[in-house]
Structures are given as C-alpha cells and as structure tokens.
Tab-separated table of C-alpha atoms and ligand atoms in Angstrom:
chain	number	residue	atom	x	y	z
A	1	UNK	CA	-76.564	-28.802	-1.812
A	2	UNK	CA	-77.680	-25.350	-0.614
A	3	UNK	CA	-78.475	-25.316	3.093
A	4	UNK	CA	-82.073	-24.657	4.107
A	5	UNK	CA	-83.390	-21.444	5.627
A	6	UNK	CA	-85.478	-22.454	8.629
A	7	UNK	CA	-87.997	-20.876	10.950
A	8	UNK	CA	-88.335	-22.255	14.483
A	9	UNK	CA	-91.818	-21.515	15.792
A	10	UNK	CA	-93.603	-22.282	19.073
A	11	UNK	CA	-96.827	-24.222	18.507
A	12	UNK	CA	-98.467	-23.735	21.910
A	13	UNK	CA	-98.454	-20.766	24.321
A	14	UNK	CA	-94.717	-20.151	24.405
A	15	UNK	CA	-91.900	-21.712	26.457
A	16	UNK	CA	-91.876	-24.834	24.294
A	17	UNK	CA	-88.083	-25.039	24.538
A	18	UNK	CA	-87.355	-22.992	21.397
A	19	UNK	CA	-84.119	-21.564	22.876
A	20	UNK	CA	-82.574	-24.987	23.314
A	21	UNK	CA	-83.550	-26.106	19.799
A	22	UNK	CA	-82.303	-22.853	18.231
A	23	UNK	CA	-78.975	-23.275	20.023
A	24	UNK	CA	-78.681	-26.802	18.574
A	25	UNK	CA	-79.667	-25.873	15.029
A	26	UNK	CA	-77.646	-22.663	14.911
A	27	UNK	CA	-74.473	-24.753	14.594
A	28	UNK	CA	-75.352	-25.302	10.914
A	29	UNK	CA	-76.531	-21.806	9.879
A	30	UNK	CA	-74.847	-18.434	9.290
A	31	UNK	CA	-77.465	-16.009	10.600
A	32	UNK	CA	-79.977	-16.237	13.462
A	33	UNK	CA	-82.683	-13.568	13.341
A	34	UNK	CA	-85.369	-12.548	15.824
A	35	UNK	CA	-88.358	-11.139	13.928
A	36	UNK	CA	-90.967	-10.130	16.529
A	37	UNK	CA	-91.659	-9.630	20.204
A	38	UNK	CA	-89.229	-8.145	22.677
A	39	UNK	CA	-88.016	-8.899	26.158
A	40	UNK	CA	-91.318	-10.573	27.005
A	41	UNK	CA	-89.499	-13.646	25.634
A	42	UNK	CA	-87.248	-15.799	27.806
A	43	UNK	CA	-85.249	-18.431	25.920
A	44	UNK	CA	-83.133	-20.789	28.024
A	45	UNK	CA	-79.992	-22.500	26.781
A	46	UNK	CA	-77.860	-24.785	28.952
A	47	UNK	CA	-74.318	-25.363	27.705
A	48	UNK	CA	-71.589	-27.188	29.637
A	49	UNK	CA	-73.502	-26.753	32.880
A	50	UNK	CA	-73.942	-23.010	32.372
A	51	UNK	CA	-77.437	-21.578	31.995
A	52	UNK	CA	-78.176	-18.572	29.751
A	53	UNK	CA	-81.592	-16.908	29.502
A	54	UNK	CA	-81.992	-14.683	26.445
A	55	UNK	CA	-84.701	-12.046	26.337
A	56	UNK	CA	-83.686	-10.113	23.225
A	57	UNK	CA	-80.451	-11.427	21.792
A	58	UNK	CA	-80.965	-14.484	19.563
A	59	UNK	CA	-80.073	-17.817	21.175
A	60	UNK	CA	-77.452	-18.397	18.450
A	61	UNK	CA	-75.057	-15.861	20.008
A	62	UNK	CA	-73.287	-18.631	21.953
A	63	UNK	CA	-71.901	-20.076	18.701
A	64	UNK	CA	-68.750	-18.298	17.554
A	65	UNK	CA	-68.757	-17.020	13.983
A	66	UNK	CA	-72.554	-16.657	13.662
A	67	UNK	CA	-74.340	-13.379	12.968
A	68	UNK	CA	-77.353	-12.569	15.143
A	69	UNK	CA	-80.011	-10.070	14.097
A	70	UNK	CA	-82.724	-8.051	15.768
A	71	UNK	CA	-85.071	-7.416	12.875
A	72	UNK	CA	-87.442	-4.503	12.360
A	73	UNK	CA	-90.370	-6.466	13.869
A	74	UNK	CA	-88.661	-6.642	17.274
A	75	UNK	CA	-89.383	-4.026	19.931
A	76	UNK	CA	-86.220	-3.141	21.838
A	77	UNK	CA	-85.838	-1.900	25.380
A	78	UNK	CA	-82.313	-0.478	25.018
A	79	UNK	CA	-81.611	-0.677	28.747
A	80	UNK	CA	-82.371	-4.404	28.727
A	81	UNK	CA	-80.409	-4.981	25.516
A	82	UNK	CA	-77.287	-3.270	26.839
A	83	UNK	CA	-77.421	-5.193	30.097
A	84	UNK	CA	-77.858	-8.469	28.158
A	85	UNK	CA	-74.831	-7.640	25.992
A	86	UNK	CA	-72.758	-6.761	29.056
A	87	UNK	CA	-73.668	-9.860	31.037
A	88	UNK	CA	-72.804	-12.098	28.070
A	89	UNK	CA	-69.468	-10.335	27.696
A	90	UNK	CA	-68.810	-10.853	31.398
A	91	UNK	CA	-69.495	-14.561	30.924
A	92	UNK	CA	-66.788	-14.602	28.240
A	93	UNK	CA	-69.142	-14.679	25.220
A	94	UNK	CA	-68.041	-12.412	22.427
A	95	UNK	CA	-70.787	-9.920	21.489
A	96	UNK	CA	-70.005	-6.970	19.230
A	97	UNK	CA	-71.069	-5.247	16.013
A	98	UNK	CA	-69.493	-8.078	14.004
A	99	UNK	CA	-71.908	-10.713	15.389
A	100	UNK	CA	-74.930	-8.688	16.563
A	101	UNK	CA	-76.733	-6.377	14.150
A	102	UNK	CA	-79.803	-4.290	14.915
A	103	UNK	CA	-82.251	-2.920	12.370
A	104	UNK	CA	-82.618	0.888	12.402
A	105	UNK	CA	-86.373	0.263	12.108
A	106	UNK	CA	-86.769	-1.520	15.468
A	107	UNK	CA	-89.170	0.392	17.679
A	108	UNK	CA	-87.948	1.372	21.122
A	109	UNK	CA	-89.591	0.630	24.439
A	110	UNK	CA	-89.582	3.713	26.666
A	111	UNK	CA	-90.383	3.887	30.397
A	112	UNK	CA	-93.860	5.232	29.581
A	113	UNK	CA	-94.622	2.017	27.668
A	114	UNK	CA	-93.739	-0.084	30.703
A	115	UNK	CA	-95.827	2.131	32.970
A	116	UNK	CA	-98.794	2.109	30.580
A	117	UNK	CA	-98.604	-1.700	30.358
A	118	UNK	CA	-98.892	-1.933	34.151
A	119	UNK	CA	-101.626	0.710	34.467
A	120	UNK	CA	-103.755	-0.724	31.635
A	121	UNK	CA	-103.458	-4.209	33.083
A	122	UNK	CA	-104.622	-2.889	36.460
A	123	UNK	CA	-107.637	-1.315	34.739
A	124	UNK	CA	-108.820	-4.348	32.796
A	125	UNK	CA	-111.910	-6.237	33.894
A	126	UNK	CA	-110.372	-9.366	32.411
A	127	UNK	CA	-106.621	-9.384	32.990
A	128	UNK	CA	-104.313	-10.660	30.247
A	129	UNK	CA	-101.447	-11.290	32.631
A	130	UNK	CA	-98.890	-9.423	30.487
A	131	UNK	CA	-95.196	-9.489	31.318
A	132	UNK	CA	-95.408	-5.707	32.020
A	133	UNK	CA	-92.379	-5.101	29.813
A	134	UNK	CA	-94.176	-2.432	27.761
A	135	UNK	CA	-94.523	-4.644	24.681
A	136	UNK	CA	-98.191	-3.919	23.864
A	137	UNK	CA	-98.010	-0.101	24.298
A	138	UNK	CA	-94.840	0.018	22.157
A	139	UNK	CA	-96.560	-1.800	19.268
A	140	UNK	CA	-99.559	0.522	19.723
A	141	UNK	CA	-97.283	3.527	19.113
A	142	UNK	CA	-95.712	1.801	16.108
A	143	UNK	CA	-99.020	1.408	14.284
A	144	UNK	CA	-100.188	4.778	15.570
A	145	UNK	CA	-97.127	6.282	13.827
A	146	UNK	CA	-95.758	8.006	16.894
A	147	UNK	CA	-93.165	5.367	17.832
A	148	UNK	CA	-89.483	6.122	18.314
A	149	UNK	CA	-87.091	3.919	16.381
A	150	UNK	CA	-83.508	2.772	16.737
A	151	UNK	CA	-82.447	5.206	14.000
A	152	UNK	CA	-83.843	8.126	16.043
A	153	UNK	CA	-81.635	7.152	18.959
A	154	UNK	CA	-78.530	8.219	17.046
A	155	UNK	CA	-79.984	11.481	15.813
A	156	UNK	CA	-80.340	13.713	18.926
A	157	UNK	CA	-82.413	16.381	17.184
A	158	UNK	CA	-84.981	13.987	15.754
A	159	UNK	CA	-85.074	11.967	18.977
A	160	UNK	CA	-85.830	14.984	21.176
A	161	UNK	CA	-88.472	16.245	18.787
A	162	UNK	CA	-90.417	12.944	18.633
A	163	UNK	CA	-89.994	12.384	22.353
A	164	UNK	CA	-91.303	15.888	23.129
A	165	UNK	CA	-94.391	15.252	21.018
A	166	UNK	CA	-94.995	11.925	22.772
A	167	UNK	CA	-94.658	13.465	26.230
A	168	UNK	CA	-97.011	16.291	25.255
A	169	UNK	CA	-99.656	13.674	24.456
A	170	UNK	CA	-98.899	11.091	27.118
A	171	UNK	CA	-98.083	13.088	30.262
A	172	UNK	CA	-101.627	14.492	30.640
A	173	UNK	CA	-103.004	10.944	30.415
A	174	UNK	CA	-100.689	9.708	33.178
A	175	UNK	CA	-101.415	12.780	35.301
A	176	UNK	CA	-105.162	13.253	34.765
A	177	UNK	CA	-106.424	9.712	34.167
A	178	UNK	CA	-104.102	7.734	36.424
A	179	UNK	CA	-102.969	10.368	38.944
A	180	UNK	CA	-99.380	9.423	38.123
A	181	UNK	CA	-96.427	11.720	37.576
A	182	UNK	CA	-95.462	12.390	33.943
A	183	UNK	CA	-91.986	12.187	32.379
A	184	UNK	CA	-89.414	14.919	32.043
A	185	UNK	CA	-88.048	15.518	28.558
A	186	UNK	CA	-84.444	16.384	29.355
A	187	UNK	CA	-83.753	13.531	31.760
A	188	UNK	CA	-85.315	10.946	29.442
A	189	UNK	CA	-83.491	12.375	26.401
A	190	UNK	CA	-80.154	12.262	28.176
A	191	UNK	CA	-80.690	8.670	29.312
A	192	UNK	CA	-81.745	7.413	25.866
A	193	UNK	CA	-79.137	9.316	23.840
A	194	UNK	CA	-76.524	7.685	26.046
A	195	UNK	CA	-77.978	4.272	25.099
A	196	UNK	CA	-77.787	5.461	21.492
A	197	UNK	CA	-74.055	6.100	21.782
A	198	UNK	CA	-73.544	2.538	23.075
A	199	UNK	CA	-75.749	0.908	20.433
A	200	UNK	CA	-74.796	2.967	17.360
A	201	UNK	CA	-72.061	0.556	16.162
A	202	UNK	CA	-74.599	-2.311	16.148
A	203	UNK	CA	-77.110	-0.558	13.880
A	204	UNK	CA	-77.011	-1.885	10.335
A	205	UNK	CA	-78.914	-1.381	7.082
A	206	UNK	CA	-79.907	-5.019	6.505
A	207	UNK	CA	-80.890	-4.537	2.864
A	208	UNK	CA	-77.568	-2.978	1.950
A	209	UNK	CA	-75.549	-5.486	3.966
A	210	UNK	CA	-77.399	-8.743	3.311
A	211	UNK	CA	-79.086	-8.392	-0.104
A	212	UNK	CA	-75.868	-8.975	-2.068
A	213	UNK	CA	-75.137	-12.098	0.041
A	214	UNK	CA	-78.710	-13.462	0.110
A	215	UNK	CA	-78.048	-16.549	-2.032
A	216	UNK	CA	-75.090	-17.660	0.078
A	217	UNK	CA	-76.677	-17.142	3.482
A	218	UNK	CA	-78.310	-19.806	5.579
A	219	UNK	CA	-80.743	-18.162	7.966
A	220	UNK	CA	-82.543	-19.444	11.053
A	221	UNK	CA	-85.554	-17.295	11.955
A	222	UNK	CA	-85.997	-17.435	15.746
A	223	UNK	CA	-89.641	-17.321	16.793
A	224	UNK	CA	-90.637	-16.003	20.201
A	225	UNK	CA	-93.889	-16.691	22.082
A	226	UNK	CA	-96.168	-19.354	20.545
A	227	UNK	CA	-98.897	-19.668	17.905
A	228	UNK	CA	-101.805	-19.262	20.346
A	229	UNK	CA	-100.307	-15.997	21.618
A	230	UNK	CA	-100.358	-14.588	18.062
A	231	UNK	CA	-102.266	-11.311	17.847
A	232	UNK	CA	-104.432	-12.624	14.967
A	233	UNK	CA	-104.482	-16.414	15.293
A	234	UNK	CA	-104.182	-16.743	19.076
A	235	UNK	CA	-106.757	-16.767	21.862
A	236	UNK	CA	-107.529	-13.045	21.484
A	237	UNK	CA	-107.539	-10.897	23.613
A	238	UNK	CA	-105.313	-13.153	25.759
A	239	UNK	CA	-102.407	-12.822	23.346
A	240	UNK	CA	-99.244	-10.820	22.818
A	241	UNK	CA	-99.178	-7.813	20.475
A	242	UNK	CA	-97.153	-9.205	17.568
A	243	UNK	CA	-97.487	-11.663	14.762
A	244	UNK	CA	-95.548	-14.704	15.957
A	245	UNK	CA	-96.271	-17.176	13.176
A	246	UNK	CA	-93.890	-18.347	10.435
A	247	UNK	CA	-95.462	-16.084	7.815
A	248	UNK	CA	-94.044	-13.049	9.638
A	249	UNK	CA	-90.468	-14.372	9.758
A	250	UNK	CA	-89.223	-12.782	6.535
A	251	UNK	CA	-91.057	-9.498	7.059
A	252	UNK	CA	-90.067	-8.931	10.679
A	253	UNK	CA	-86.467	-10.132	10.390
A	254	UNK	CA	-85.526	-7.404	7.930
A	255	UNK	CA	-84.617	-10.116	5.404
A	256	UNK	CA	-87.761	-10.167	3.228
A	257	UNK	CA	-85.608	-11.157	0.226
A	258	UNK	CA	-84.524	-14.445	1.860
A	259	UNK	CA	-86.571	-17.564	0.983
A	260	UNK	CA	-88.036	-19.675	3.786
A	261	UNK	CA	-87.490	-23.374	3.017
A	262	UNK	CA	-88.670	-25.192	6.146
A	263	UNK	CA	-90.708	-24.516	9.264
A	264	UNK	CA	-89.825	-26.417	12.421
A	265	UNK	CA	-92.694	-26.347	14.869
A	266	UNK	CA	-91.705	-26.814	18.512
A	267	UNK	CA	-94.148	-28.416	20.955
A	268	UNK	CA	-93.717	-29.659	24.492
A	269	UNK	CA	-94.756	-33.274	25.136
A	270	UNK	CA	-97.491	-31.681	27.306
A	271	UNK	CA	-98.861	-28.114	27.409
A	272	UNK	CA	-98.171	-25.000	29.488
A	273	UNK	CA	-99.401	-21.428	29.560
A	274	UNK	CA	-98.332	-18.347	31.572
A	275	UNK	CA	-100.870	-15.576	32.028
A	276	UNK	CA	-104.619	-15.672	31.568
A	277	UNK	CA	-106.854	-17.119	28.857
A	278	UNK	CA	-108.540	-20.381	27.887
A	279	UNK	CA	-106.636	-23.673	28.181
A	280	UNK	CA	-108.786	-26.761	27.503
A	281	UNK	CA	-106.452	-29.449	28.900
A	282	UNK	CA	-105.424	-27.481	31.991
A	283	UNK	CA	-104.798	-29.602	35.087
A	284	UNK	CA	-105.096	-28.986	38.788
A	285	UNK	CA	-104.157	-31.072	41.819
A	286	UNK	CA	-101.540	-33.798	41.745
A	287	UNK	CA	-100.899	-33.768	37.967
A	288	UNK	CA	-100.393	-29.995	37.976
A	289	UNK	CA	-97.880	-30.412	40.814
A	290	UNK	CA	-96.206	-33.238	38.909
A	291	UNK	CA	-95.656	-31.196	35.714
A	292	UNK	CA	-94.708	-28.005	37.507
A	293	UNK	CA	-92.084	-29.723	39.625
A	294	UNK	CA	-90.730	-32.235	37.107
A	295	UNK	CA	-90.764	-29.719	34.249
A	296	UNK	CA	-89.627	-26.779	36.446
A	297	UNK	CA	-92.526	-24.837	34.984
A	298	UNK	CA	-91.801	-21.302	36.156
A	299	UNK	CA	-91.559	-18.409	33.671
A	300	UNK	CA	-88.039	-17.586	32.401
A	301	UNK	CA	-88.979	-13.878	32.235
A	302	UNK	CA	-91.276	-13.200	35.164
A	303	UNK	CA	-90.757	-16.280	37.356
A	304	UNK	CA	-94.529	-16.850	37.466
A	305	UNK	CA	-95.658	-20.479	37.878
A	306	UNK	CA	-96.845	-21.826	34.539
A	307	UNK	CA	-100.252	-23.433	34.152
A	308	UNK	CA	-99.842	-27.049	32.991
A	309	UNK	CA	-101.976	-29.580	31.114
A	310	UNK	CA	-101.901	-32.674	28.887
A	311	UNK	CA	-100.798	-32.523	25.267
A	312	UNK	CA	-103.561	-31.086	23.075
A	313	UNK	CA	-103.380	-32.470	19.535
A	314	UNK	CA	-106.432	-30.536	18.337
A	315	UNK	CA	-104.593	-27.324	19.133
A	316	UNK	CA	-101.327	-28.600	17.652
A	317	UNK	CA	-102.984	-29.632	14.390
A	318	UNK	CA	-104.287	-26.102	14.017
A	319	UNK	CA	-100.809	-24.656	14.701
A	320	UNK	CA	-99.232	-27.033	12.170
A	321	UNK	CA	-101.657	-25.722	9.549
A	322	UNK	CA	-101.318	-22.012	10.406
A	323	UNK	CA	-97.521	-22.131	10.245
A	324	UNK	CA	-97.341	-24.698	7.447
A	325	UNK	CA	-95.013	-26.683	9.701
A	326	UNK	CA	-92.804	-29.070	7.725
A	327	UNK	CA	-91.198	-30.904	10.670
A	328	UNK	CA	-92.081	-31.248	14.305
A	329	UNK	CA	-89.791	-30.936	17.325
A	330	UNK	CA	-91.055	-32.529	20.527
A	331	UNK	CA	-89.427	-31.269	23.732
A	332	UNK	CA	-89.385	-32.273	27.397
A	333	UNK	CA	-90.320	-35.888	26.726
A	334	UNK	CA	-88.291	-36.795	29.845
A	335	UNK	CA	-90.778	-34.903	32.018
A	336	UNK	CA	-93.360	-37.643	31.324
A	337	UNK	CA	-91.059	-40.321	32.827
A	338	UNK	CA	-92.729	-42.216	35.634
A	339	UNK	CA	-96.339	-41.589	34.629
A	340	UNK	CA	-98.375	-44.776	34.571
A	341	UNK	CA	-100.863	-43.413	32.027
A	342	UNK	CA	-100.594	-40.434	29.717
A	343	UNK	CA	-103.653	-38.581	28.426
A	344	UNK	CA	-103.642	-36.919	25.007
A	345	UNK	CA	-106.430	-34.641	23.849
A	346	UNK	CA	-107.668	-35.866	20.463
A	347	UNK	CA	-111.051	-34.101	20.260
A	348	UNK	CA	-113.223	-31.381	21.772
A	349	UNK	CA	-116.820	-31.392	22.991
A	350	UNK	CA	-119.101	-28.516	23.814
A	351	UNK	CA	-122.425	-28.935	25.611
A	352	UNK	CA	-122.160	-32.695	25.187
A	353	UNK	CA	-121.628	-32.553	21.415
A	354	UNK	CA	-118.454	-33.506	19.585
A	355	UNK	CA	-116.957	-30.593	17.664
A	356	UNK	CA	-116.059	-31.414	14.075
A	357	UNK	CA	-114.222	-28.219	13.281
A	358	UNK	CA	-111.862	-25.977	15.257
A	359	UNK	CA	-113.963	-23.813	17.612
A	360	UNK	CA	-113.887	-20.018	17.249
A	361	UNK	CA	-113.827	-19.788	21.058
A	362	UNK	CA	-111.777	-22.207	23.184
A	363	UNK	CA	-113.414	-21.181	26.431
A	364	UNK	CA	-115.910	-23.809	27.500
A	365	UNK	CA	-114.714	-26.671	25.289
A	366	UNK	CA	-114.129	-30.001	27.018
A	367	UNK	CA	-111.187	-32.146	25.953
A	368	UNK	CA	-111.695	-35.762	24.891
A	369	UNK	CA	-108.717	-37.877	25.831
A	370	UNK	CA	-107.018	-40.896	24.337
A	371	UNK	CA	-105.138	-42.798	27.026
A	372	UNK	CA	-101.615	-44.019	26.321
A	373	UNK	CA	-99.415	-46.181	28.551
A	374	UNK	CA	-96.422	-44.581	30.272
A	375	UNK	CA	-92.960	-46.136	30.025
A	376	UNK	CA	-90.615	-47.813	32.448
A	377	UNK	CA	-87.406	-46.030	33.468
A	378	UNK	CA	-86.316	-42.684	32.020
A	379	UNK	CA	-85.625	-41.321	28.544
A	380	UNK	CA	-83.098	-38.633	29.464
A	381	UNK	CA	-80.101	-40.855	28.672
A	382	UNK	CA	-81.368	-41.701	25.170
A	383	UNK	CA	-79.306	-40.360	22.263
A	384	UNK	CA	-81.142	-42.051	19.400
A	385	UNK	CA	-84.741	-43.075	18.743
A	386	UNK	CA	-83.695	-46.703	19.167
A	387	UNK	CA	-82.725	-45.994	22.791
A	388	UNK	CA	-86.309	-44.980	23.668
A	389	UNK	CA	-88.674	-47.455	25.372
A	390	UNK	CA	-91.317	-48.877	22.997
A	391	UNK	CA	-94.109	-46.949	24.774
A	392	UNK	CA	-92.293	-43.627	24.249
A	393	UNK	CA	-91.860	-44.453	20.555
A	394	UNK	CA	-95.590	-45.295	20.387
A	395	UNK	CA	-96.390	-41.906	21.948
A	396	UNK	CA	-94.316	-40.171	19.258
A	397	UNK	CA	-95.838	-42.287	16.478
A	398	UNK	CA	-99.353	-41.487	17.681
A	399	UNK	CA	-98.534	-37.745	17.508
A	400	UNK	CA	-97.090	-38.121	14.012
A	401	UNK	CA	-100.160	-39.988	12.784
A	402	UNK	CA	-102.638	-37.505	14.239
A	403	UNK	CA	-100.757	-34.468	12.928
A	404	UNK	CA	-99.732	-36.146	9.662
A	405	UNK	CA	-96.225	-34.812	10.077
A	406	UNK	CA	-92.853	-36.219	11.001
A	407	UNK	CA	-91.289	-35.688	14.443
A	408	UNK	CA	-87.757	-34.809	13.330
A	409	UNK	CA	-86.204	-34.051	16.729
A	410	UNK	CA	-87.027	-35.102	20.278
A	411	UNK	CA	-85.501	-33.298	23.241
A	412	UNK	CA	-84.999	-35.367	26.399
A	413	UNK	CA	-83.258	-32.921	28.731
A	414	UNK	CA	-82.186	-29.299	29.055
A	415	UNK	CA	-78.575	-29.894	27.977
A	416	UNK	CA	-77.383	-29.244	24.431
A	417	UNK	CA	-76.587	-32.909	23.777
A	418	UNK	CA	-79.944	-34.245	25.042
A	419	UNK	CA	-81.520	-34.346	21.604
A	420	UNK	CA	-82.445	-37.177	19.227
A	421	UNK	CA	-83.051	-36.840	15.521
A	422	UNK	CA	-84.558	-39.040	12.833
A	423	UNK	CA	-84.395	-38.508	9.071
B	501	LIG	P1	-88.587	-21.032	25.137
B	501	LIG	O1	-89.168	-19.746	25.592
B	501	LIG	O2	-89.461	-21.736	24.132
B	501	LIG	O3	-87.167	-20.929	24.666
B	501	LIG	O4	-88.571	-21.988	26.412
B	501	LIG	P2	-88.083	-21.579	27.927
B	501	LIG	O5	-86.618	-21.492	27.928
B	501	LIG	O6	-88.867	-20.415	28.417
B	501	LIG	O7	-88.612	-22.831	28.733
B	501	LIG	C1	-88.199	-24.127	28.448
B	501	LIG	C2	-87.513	-24.713	29.700
B	501	LIG	O8	-87.364	-26.114	29.544
B	501	LIG	C3	-86.100	-24.186	29.919
B	501	LIG	O9	-85.854	-24.147	31.284
B	501	LIG	C4	-85.222	-25.252	29.255
B	501	LIG	O10	-83.905	-25.336	29.819
B	501	LIG	C5	-85.985	-26.502	29.553
B	501	LIG	N1	-85.894	-27.566	28.536
B	501	LIG	C6	-85.807	-27.464	27.190
B	501	LIG	N2	-85.853	-28.677	26.615
B	501	LIG	C7	-85.972	-29.565	27.631
B	501	LIG	C8	-86.108	-31.003	27.681
B	501	LIG	O11	-86.143	-31.697	26.678
B	501	LIG	N3	-86.247	-31.557	28.924
B	501	LIG	C9	-86.231	-30.821	30.077
B	501	LIG	N4	-86.373	-31.464	31.224
B	501	LIG	N5	-86.103	-29.465	30.059
B	501	LIG	C10	-85.993	-28.859	28.852
B	502	LIG	P1	-91.242	-17.121	24.969
B	502	LIG	O1	-90.583	-16.544	23.738
B	502	LIG	C1	-94.840	-17.508	27.421
B	502	LIG	C2	-97.612	-14.100	27.439
B	502	LIG	C3	-97.768	-13.359	28.755
B	502	LIG	C4	-99.217	-12.910	28.619
B	502	LIG	C5	-99.348	-12.580	27.151
B	502	LIG	C6	-99.201	-11.095	26.811
B	502	LIG	O2	-90.335	-17.270	26.139
B	502	LIG	O3	-91.985	-18.367	24.607
B	502	LIG	P2	-97.107	-9.452	26.737
B	502	LIG	O4	-96.155	-9.028	27.805
B	502	LIG	O5	-96.468	-10.101	25.560
B	502	LIG	O6	-98.051	-8.353	26.326
B	502	LIG	O7	-98.037	-10.566	27.446
B	502	LIG	O8	-98.324	-13.321	26.487
B	502	LIG	N1	-96.231	-14.233	26.935
B	502	LIG	C7	-95.510	-15.366	26.991
B	502	LIG	N2	-95.793	-16.554	27.545
B	502	LIG	N3	-93.684	-17.337	26.755
B	502	LIG	C8	-93.393	-16.159	26.176
B	502	LIG	O9	-92.293	-15.971	25.403
B	502	LIG	C9	-94.308	-15.078	26.307
B	502	LIG	N4	-94.321	-13.791	25.886
B	502	LIG	C10	-95.513	-13.300	26.269
B	502	LIG	O10	-97.576	-14.207	29.849
B	502	LIG	O11	-100.087	-13.973	28.900
B	503	LIG	MG1	-89.698	-18.773	27.368
C-alpha cells in the first residue's frame, strides 16, 4: 500500500506540541516540509533526554535518512538558519545539502524587517504581541513585490540592486518617521552575500528535483503556528502574517504536485495563547498557575509566559472544519493529572443568549462549560489506551463525540515514547 502524505496542523493558537508529533511521525515518511512562517515558530523535541528547539529547520531533521525542506512559503532569516544548522551539527546531528533543501523562492528576513516589526508594534494602539522576528514586514515586502529571495542571495549583482532600491525607500522612513538610523548598503550586502556563500549548496529547484519522484515520495507537511493565528481564518488582527492551515501545505512547501491524503490536527488537552487577542476560556488565579507550572507554559521562541485556559471544543470544531482534519492528536493529557474536575467549553453565550453559530468576533463571548471528573493517579506512564484511567478515556471519548472525529494519538509526556495510538 502507498504510504499517506500527511499534514500536521495546530488547531489552537500554536504550541500544541506539533514538534513532538512531527518527530514521531517522521519515522515513517521520506520528506518533512515546512510551508509557512519563519523563526516565529518554536518546535520542541525531546529525544533521549536531550531537548531540541527548532525555529526554522523541520523537526524531522533528527531522523537520519530523511529529507527536510524549507518551502517557498517560509520566510528565512539566514543568520538564524545558519546558527540553527551549526548548533545541530555541534550536537552531532548531520545537517547538509543532502538532507536539508531550501527553495530559491523563500523570502529573506533582513535587519530592517526586524526593526520595523518592533517599531510598528510600539506604535500600535492595540498591540499584537508579535515575536519581533520581522515576520510580518517580510511578508509585506513579498506581496508588495520588493522582497529579496534566497535566489538573490547567490547573485551578488541582483542582490545589491534590489537591496539598494529597498534602502532608498526604507531608510527615509526609519530616519524621518521613527528618528532611527538607516542601513548602509555595503555593510549589509557584505553580511548577506557571506550568508549566501554558506547557504548556496542547500538551495534546490524543488520542481526539477522532486517532480520525477512525486509518486514514490511520502511527505509530511509541518505546520507552524495554529489555526486561530491564520491571517485569514484567525482572530484578525491578532494573528501571524501567513496562511497556516492545511490548504496552504502544498502551495507553500514547493511541492504543489504532491497529493495530500490526511490532515492530522494537533490540540492540547487544554488551551494556551502567547501574545494578545481574544481567548474565551482564558483562566486567571490558581488554575492559570496550575497550567503554567504543570504544563511549563512559557514560549519556546520568546520565553514569554503563555496565557492558559480550559479546552474549547467550539473553537476546535471550527478548526477541524477549516482544515478538513481527518484525525485528531491530543497532547499534554498528563498536565490534567490531579485535577478533581475538568471544565470543557461546549458552547458560547453573548449578552445572555446562546450562540447557535460560530461568532464573527470572539471578543465578549462567554464560554459555557460541561464539567467532567478528573482521574486518579497519572497518565504519563501509559503506553496504550487501555492503560488510561476510565475518566481519561471518557474525556477523550467526549471530545471525539463533540468533534465527530477520531482521536488517533494521545501524547502523555514530552519524551518521544510518551505517545499512545489507536486505529
Ligand atoms: P509546537 O510549537 O506546537 O511544536 O509546541 P512547543 O514545542 O512550542 O510547545 C509544546 C511544549 O510541550 C514543549 O515544551 C514540548 O516538549 C511539550 N510537550 C509536548 N507534548 C507533551 C505532552 O504530551 N506532555 C507534556 N507534559 N509536555 C509535552
Ligand atoms: P509555533 O509554531 C505561538 C504569535 C505571536 C503573536 C502573533 C503574531 O511554535 O506554534 P508574529 O511574530 O508571527 O507576527 O506574531 O502570533 N505566534 C505564535 N504563538 N506559537 C507560535 O508558533 C507562534 N508564532 C507566532 O505570539 O501573538
Ligand atoms: Mg511552539
């Protein structure tokens, strides 16, 4: 039987545990491809007691013999990419042009994107709480057709020409609007062309290389961020600047000729969010402290404390529909250990009235909870569904019934082996 091409997509506001799941599933695929976002992502994988946090390189890189891709939809900060490659190599992980390939169409993050991200955020009446990695301004330049791409990095003449034009337009804005120094062409050119020399061997024409092998390949599309951070379907304007949902996987990966057979939606057994924006089940007080401490809910990229709340099934149902999720992955079930009662949001109200359809604005909605019993002991030692306490199985069954979809995997700890599956 031909193996399935899968997308792994976050169903909440990011940090659902995608990195760990991608590491597990990448054992059975040939190619792992990032298709959007940049180093705003932070994907954590714990293997044999060692912790790796990936910002750009796909989480499949730890598996020997797999090919990892940065597709055209990814925005690349070359400085960050090179340091990620080098620190993996130092840790004894093999990373080279044979197992990491970069699309020539990836747009590059330049220092002026990072600065603009910070300055714009400072200016906003309502902050987004961006990661300040320059992601938004880089995508702005892409659609504004003045971006600089990976292929320009290896062509000094073209690079200097596009960079000069950008500085001509951007420096006066930094200087006159923000009272900030502009950028100097020669220094920036020298720095980036040096990155180009390091990255040139990794650049690959995906169509030429992969099209002839498309039928034999098994691809895992690695989502970053989460559905409600999607630029179209998320809680706009409190979103990231790319399309994070499954429908973008083929386009952004640079493998538009590869079929997508299954979509695995990843959700935490509760909910978290970093940055600003509406969050109906958000908690404060002792339950917030409980989740933050037990779940170690601090951002993998910026170290910011994550906001925490109960599981929101109204939100998840919407994400299942938007991504056409075929199987669910529930992570961090072990974090709920020790709770006497667990609340699950199964409806919304606004101004005292029950909402019968998904609201166009999440701000101001009040969650309606269904109370479930907690379970005795812990689930982190479980290695099959049968090992779980009856109450934990009831929690999973309740989620399956509400979402009308099967929970295929449950993660019960950060380690690679702490995962249960059911057919
Ligand atoms: P991602 O961005 O979706 O890849 O998720 P992050 O790596 O940013 O955040 C998830 C965090 O939870 C990481 O620290 C993981 O090591 C950890 N994690 C993943 N799955 C589990 C789990 O089942 N239980 C516990 N306790 N931690 C987990
Ligand atoms: P992973 O892949 C959680 C959030 C930021 C901010 C908003 C916009 O690890 O799940 P940006 O820098 O993208 O312009 O910030 O999006 N954000 C994330 N939150 N996990 C992520 O990635 C995120 N990437 C961006 O906190 O609210
Ligand atoms: Mg993360």
